[in-house]
């Protein structure tokens, strides 16, 4: 599964929760996924040229 598949799967599960429980679940489950994705972005950014399509997509993601 990709990072996004995991995130969407979790969000589907979180939809049934109260806002307070959803917030805690996101901190516990989604935040580590986002941090791992950011690590992957930085590592991959070093391997591609900034002007390539992937390089531009990575820069966009990191600037969000």
Short mmCIF file of the N, C-alpha and C atoms (twelve columns), coordinates in Angstrom:
data_MODEL
# 
_entry.id   MODEL 
# 
loop_
_atom_site.group_PDB 
_atom_site.id 
_atom_site.type_symbol 
_atom_site.label_atom_id 
_atom_site.label_alt_id 
_atom_site.label_comp_id 
_atom_site.label_asym_id 
_atom_site.label_seq_id 
_atom_site.Cartn_x 
_atom_site.Cartn_y 
_atom_site.Cartn_z 
_atom_site.pdbx_PDB_model_num 
ATOM 1   N N  . UNK A 1  0.837   -1.190 0.000   1 
ATOM 2   C CA . UNK A 1  0.000   0.000  0.000   1 
ATOM 3   C C  . UNK A 1  0.880   1.251  0.000   1 
ATOM 4   N N  . UNK A 2  0.421   2.255  -0.699  1 
ATOM 5   C CA . UNK A 2  1.151   3.518  -0.714  1 
ATOM 6   C C  . UNK A 2  0.794   4.326  0.538   1 
ATOM 7   N N  . UNK A 3  1.558   5.392  0.758   1 
ATOM 8   C CA . UNK A 3  1.260   6.277  1.885   1 
ATOM 9   C C  . UNK A 3  -0.180  6.774  1.800   1 
ATOM 10  N N  . UNK A 4  -0.597  7.149  0.597   1 
ATOM 11  C CA . UNK A 4  -1.938  7.697  0.429   1 
ATOM 12  C C  . UNK A 4  -3.015  6.644  0.648   1 
ATOM 13  N N  . UNK A 5  -2.772  5.426  0.196   1 
ATOM 14  C CA . UNK A 5  -3.731  4.347  0.443   1 
ATOM 15  C C  . UNK A 5  -3.927  4.152  1.942   1 
ATOM 16  N N  . UNK A 6  -2.835  4.171  2.678   1 
ATOM 17  C CA . UNK A 6  -2.916  3.999  4.129   1 
ATOM 18  C C  . UNK A 6  -3.661  5.157  4.781   1 
ATOM 19  N N  . UNK A 7  -3.373  6.371  4.313   1 
ATOM 20  C CA . UNK A 7  -4.040  7.551  4.870   1 
ATOM 21  C C  . UNK A 7  -5.544  7.495  4.597   1 
ATOM 22  N N  . UNK A 8  -5.935  7.208  3.360   1 
ATOM 23  C CA . UNK A 8  -7.355  7.158  3.020   1 
ATOM 24  C C  . UNK A 8  -8.072  6.044  3.779   1 
ATOM 25  N N  . UNK A 9  -7.398  4.916  3.954   1 
ATOM 26  C CA . UNK A 9  -7.983  3.819  4.717   1 
ATOM 27  C C  . UNK A 9  -8.255  4.259  6.151   1 
ATOM 28  N N  . UNK A 10 -7.271  4.906  6.749   1 
ATOM 29  C CA . UNK A 10 -7.443  5.373  8.127   1 
ATOM 30  C C  . UNK A 10 -8.535  6.441  8.219   1 
ATOM 31  N N  . UNK A 11 -8.544  7.370  7.284   1 
ATOM 32  C CA . UNK A 11 -9.566  8.420  7.301   1 
ATOM 33  C C  . UNK A 11 -10.965 7.824  7.199   1 
ATOM 34  N N  . UNK A 12 -11.102 6.777  6.430   1 
ATOM 35  C CA . UNK A 12 -12.397 6.098  6.336   1 
ATOM 36  C C  . UNK A 12 -12.796 5.547  7.711   1 
ATOM 37  N N  . UNK A 13 -11.839 4.981  8.423   1 
ATOM 38  C CA . UNK A 13 -12.112 4.466  9.764   1 
ATOM 39  C C  . UNK A 13 -12.413 5.603  10.739  1 
ATOM 40  N N  . UNK A 14 -11.703 6.708  10.603  1 
ATOM 41  C CA . UNK A 14 -11.867 7.839  11.522  1 
ATOM 42  C C  . UNK A 14 -13.219 8.522  11.360  1 
ATOM 43  N N  . UNK A 15 -13.840 8.397  10.212  1 
ATOM 44  C CA . UNK A 15 -15.097 9.098  9.932   1 
ATOM 45  C C  . UNK A 15 -16.198 8.730  10.926  1 
ATOM 46  N N  . UNK A 16 -16.113 7.563  11.489  1 
ATOM 47  C CA . UNK A 16 -17.140 7.098  12.422  1 
ATOM 48  C C  . UNK A 16 -16.892 7.562  13.855  1 
ATOM 49  N N  . UNK A 17 -15.779 8.227  14.088  1 
ATOM 50  C CA . UNK A 17 -15.382 8.624  15.436  1 
ATOM 51  C C  . UNK A 17 -15.841 10.043 15.759  1 
ATOM 52  N N  . UNK A 18 -15.906 10.317 17.050  1 
ATOM 53  C CA . UNK A 18 -16.200 11.686 17.474  1 
ATOM 54  C C  . UNK A 18 -14.994 12.564 17.134  1 
ATOM 55  N N  . UNK A 19 -15.176 13.872 17.045  1 
ATOM 56  C CA . UNK A 19 -14.049 14.755 16.704  1 
ATOM 57  C C  . UNK A 19 -12.850 14.609 17.646  1 
ATOM 58  N N  . UNK A 20 -13.106 14.440 18.931  1 
ATOM 59  C CA . UNK A 20 -12.012 14.315 19.897  1 
ATOM 60  C C  . UNK A 20 -11.223 13.025 19.681  1 
ATOM 61  N N  . UNK A 21 -11.945 11.942 19.490  1 
ATOM 62  C CA . UNK A 21 -11.301 10.638 19.271  1 
ATOM 63  C C  . UNK A 21 -10.583 10.641 17.925  1 
ATOM 64  N N  . UNK A 22 -11.198 11.248 16.926  1 
ATOM 65  C CA . UNK A 22 -10.590 11.340 15.593  1 
ATOM 66  C C  . UNK A 22 -9.267  12.099 15.666  1 
ATOM 67  N N  . UNK A 23 -9.238  13.193 16.402  1 
ATOM 68  C CA . UNK A 23 -8.010  13.983 16.553  1 
ATOM 69  C C  . UNK A 23 -6.894  13.134 17.157  1 
ATOM 70  N N  . UNK A 24 -7.206  12.422 18.224  1 
ATOM 71  C CA . UNK A 24 -6.200  11.571 18.876  1 
ATOM 72  C C  . UNK A 24 -5.740  10.446 17.949  1 
ATOM 73  N N  . UNK A 25 -6.677  9.862  17.222  1 
ATOM 74  C CA . UNK A 25 -6.328  8.782  16.297  1 
ATOM 75  C C  . UNK A 25 -5.415  9.290  15.192  1 
ATOM 76  N N  . UNK A 26 -5.691  10.492 14.698  1 
ATOM 77  C CA . UNK A 26 -4.824  11.065 13.660  1 
ATOM 78  C C  . UNK A 26 -3.421  11.291 14.194  1 
ATOM 79  N N  . UNK A 27 -3.316  11.785 15.419  1 
ATOM 80  C CA . UNK A 27 -1.987  11.993 16.000  1 
ATOM 81  C C  . UNK A 27 -1.230  10.677 16.145  1 
ATOM 82  N N  . UNK A 28 -1.937  9.653  16.561  1 
ATOM 83  C CA . UNK A 28 -1.296  8.362  16.803  1 
ATOM 84  C C  . UNK A 28 -1.010  7.579  15.522  1 
ATOM 85  N N  . UNK A 29 -1.906  7.660  14.541  1 
ATOM 86  C CA . UNK A 29 -1.789  6.800  13.366  1 
ATOM 87  C C  . UNK A 29 -1.390  7.527  12.089  1 
ATOM 88  N N  . UNK A 30 -1.933  8.702  11.863  1 
ATOM 89  C CA . UNK A 30 -1.664  9.406  10.605  1 
ATOM 90  C C  . UNK A 30 -0.382  10.216 10.648  1 
ATOM 91  N N  . UNK A 31 -0.102  10.829 11.773  1 
ATOM 92  C CA . UNK A 31 1.099   11.663 11.869  1 
ATOM 93  C C  . UNK A 31 2.368   10.877 11.543  1 
ATOM 94  N N  . UNK A 32 2.559   9.663  12.088  1 
ATOM 95  C CA . UNK A 32 3.758   8.897  11.725  1 
ATOM 96  C C  . UNK A 32 3.847   8.597  10.225  1 
ATOM 97  N N  . UNK A 33 2.705   8.357  9.586   1 
ATOM 98  C CA . UNK A 33 2.707   8.120  8.137   1 
ATOM 99  C C  . UNK A 33 3.159   9.362  7.382   1 
ATOM 100 N N  . UNK A 34 2.659   10.516 7.793   1 
ATOM 101 C CA . UNK A 34 3.055   11.763 7.137   1 
ATOM 102 C C  . UNK A 34 4.534   12.055 7.348   1 
ATOM 103 N N  . UNK A 35 5.034   11.758 8.539   1 
ATOM 104 C CA . UNK A 35 6.456   11.960 8.806   1 
ATOM 105 C C  . UNK A 35 7.312   11.023 7.956   1 
ATOM 106 N N  . UNK A 36 6.890   9.779  7.802   1 
ATOM 107 C CA . UNK A 36 7.621   8.828  6.956   1 
ATOM 108 C C  . UNK A 36 7.588   9.266  5.498   1 
ATOM 109 N N  . UNK A 37 6.449   9.782  5.062   1 
ATOM 110 C CA . UNK A 37 6.320   10.290 3.694   1 
ATOM 111 C C  . UNK A 37 7.267   11.461 3.475   1 
ATOM 112 N N  . UNK A 38 7.376   12.344 4.454   1 
ATOM 113 C CA . UNK A 38 8.272   13.494 4.343   1 
ATOM 114 C C  . UNK A 38 9.734   13.036 4.262   1 
ATOM 115 N N  . UNK A 39 10.102  12.045 5.035   1 
ATOM 116 C CA . UNK A 39 11.460  11.488 4.971   1 
ATOM 117 C C  . UNK A 39 11.720  10.931 3.576   1 
ATOM 118 N N  . UNK A 40 10.739  10.206 3.033   1 
ATOM 119 C CA . UNK A 40 10.876  9.653  1.684   1 
ATOM 120 C C  . UNK A 40 11.033  10.773 0.663   1 
ATOM 121 N N  . UNK A 41 10.246  11.838 0.794   1 
ATOM 122 C CA . UNK A 41 10.343  12.965 -0.137  1 
ATOM 123 C C  . UNK A 41 11.742  13.564 -0.126  1 
ATOM 124 N N  . UNK A 42 12.282  13.806 1.070   1 
ATOM 125 C CA . UNK A 42 13.621  14.394 1.169   1 
ATOM 126 C C  . UNK A 42 14.681  13.465 0.578   1 
ATOM 127 N N  . UNK A 43 14.576  12.182 0.854   1 
ATOM 128 C CA . UNK A 43 15.554  11.220 0.327   1 
ATOM 129 C C  . UNK A 43 15.470  11.130 -1.190  1 
ATOM 130 N N  . UNK A 44 14.272  11.112 -1.724  1 
ATOM 131 C CA . UNK A 44 14.085  11.002 -3.166  1 
ATOM 132 C C  . UNK A 44 14.473  12.288 -3.874  1 
ATOM 133 N N  . UNK A 45 14.244  13.414 -3.222  1 
ATOM 134 C CA . UNK A 45 14.584  14.714 -3.813  1 
ATOM 135 C C  . UNK A 45 16.076  14.795 -4.144  1 
ATOM 136 N N  . UNK A 46 16.901  14.157 -3.334  1 
ATOM 137 C CA . UNK A 46 18.351  14.162 -3.556  1 
ATOM 138 C C  . UNK A 46 18.745  13.340 -4.785  1 
ATOM 139 N N  . UNK A 47 17.856  12.461 -5.236  1 
ATOM 140 C CA . UNK A 47 18.171  11.546 -6.328  1 
ATOM 141 C C  . UNK A 47 17.655  12.007 -7.686  1 
ATOM 142 N N  . UNK A 48 16.811  13.041 -7.706  1 
ATOM 143 C CA . UNK A 48 16.219  13.494 -8.966  1 
ATOM 144 C C  . UNK A 48 16.571  14.955 -9.209  1 
ATOM 145 N N  . UNK A 49 16.489  15.373 -10.464 1 
ATOM 146 C CA . UNK A 49 16.750  16.777 -10.768 1 
ATOM 147 C C  . UNK A 49 15.532  17.615 -10.397 1 
ATOM 148 N N  . UNK A 50 15.797  18.836 -9.967  1 
ATOM 149 C CA . UNK A 50 14.732  19.727 -9.504  1 
ATOM 150 C C  . UNK A 50 13.752  20.087 -10.614 1 
ATOM 151 N N  . UNK A 51 14.218  20.081 -11.862 1 
ATOM 152 C CA . UNK A 51 13.361  20.491 -12.973 1 
ATOM 153 C C  . UNK A 51 12.574  19.336 -13.590 1 
ATOM 154 N N  . UNK A 52 12.828  18.120 -13.138 1 
ATOM 155 C CA . UNK A 52 12.063  16.979 -13.660 1 
ATOM 156 C C  . UNK A 52 10.646  17.027 -13.089 1 
ATOM 157 N N  . UNK A 53 9.762   16.284 -13.687 1 
ATOM 158 C CA . UNK A 53 8.390   16.226 -13.194 1 
ATOM 159 C C  . UNK A 53 8.317   15.760 -11.749 1 
ATOM 160 N N  . UNK A 54 9.080   14.715 -11.448 1 
ATOM 161 C CA . UNK A 54 9.095   14.202 -10.083 1 
ATOM 162 C C  . UNK A 54 9.716   15.216 -9.133  1 
ATOM 163 N N  . UNK A 55 10.788  15.858 -9.575  1 
ATOM 164 C CA . UNK A 55 11.430  16.877 -8.746  1 
ATOM 165 C C  . UNK A 55 10.486  18.011 -8.413  1 
ATOM 166 N N  . UNK A 56 9.706   18.445 -9.391  1 
ATOM 167 C CA . UNK A 56 8.725   19.516 -9.169  1 
ATOM 168 C C  . UNK A 56 7.614   19.054 -8.225  1 
ATOM 169 N N  . UNK A 57 7.172   17.818 -8.404  1 
ATOM 170 C CA . UNK A 57 6.115   17.282 -7.540  1 
ATOM 171 C C  . UNK A 57 6.597   17.170 -6.097  1 
ATOM 172 N N  . UNK A 58 7.828   16.749 -5.919  1 
ATOM 173 C CA . UNK A 58 8.389   16.638 -4.572  1 
ATOM 174 C C  . UNK A 58 8.493   18.015 -3.935  1 
ATOM 175 N N  . UNK A 59 9.007   18.988 -4.680  1 
ATOM 176 C CA . UNK A 59 9.124   20.352 -4.156  1 
ATOM 177 C C  . UNK A 59 7.751   20.895 -3.763  1 
ATOM 178 N N  . UNK A 60 6.760   20.646 -4.590  1 
ATOM 179 C CA . UNK A 60 5.398   21.094 -4.290  1 
ATOM 180 C C  . UNK A 60 4.915   20.479 -2.977  1 
ATOM 181 N N  . UNK A 61 5.101   19.171 -2.828  1 
ATOM 182 C CA . UNK A 61 4.663   18.489 -1.606  1 
ATOM 183 C C  . UNK A 61 5.366   19.025 -0.375  1 
ATOM 184 N N  . UNK A 62 6.654   19.267 -0.478  1 
ATOM 185 C CA . UNK A 62 7.409   19.756 0.670   1 
ATOM 186 C C  . UNK A 62 7.040   21.187 1.041   1 
ATOM 187 N N  . UNK A 63 6.540   21.945 0.088   1 
ATOM 188 C CA . UNK A 63 6.163   23.335 0.359   1 
ATOM 189 C C  . UNK A 63 4.732   23.475 0.863   1 
ATOM 190 N N  . UNK A 64 4.018   22.385 0.958   1 
ATOM 191 C CA . UNK A 64 2.626   22.455 1.425   1 
ATOM 192 C C  . UNK A 64 2.549   22.404 2.927   1 
# 
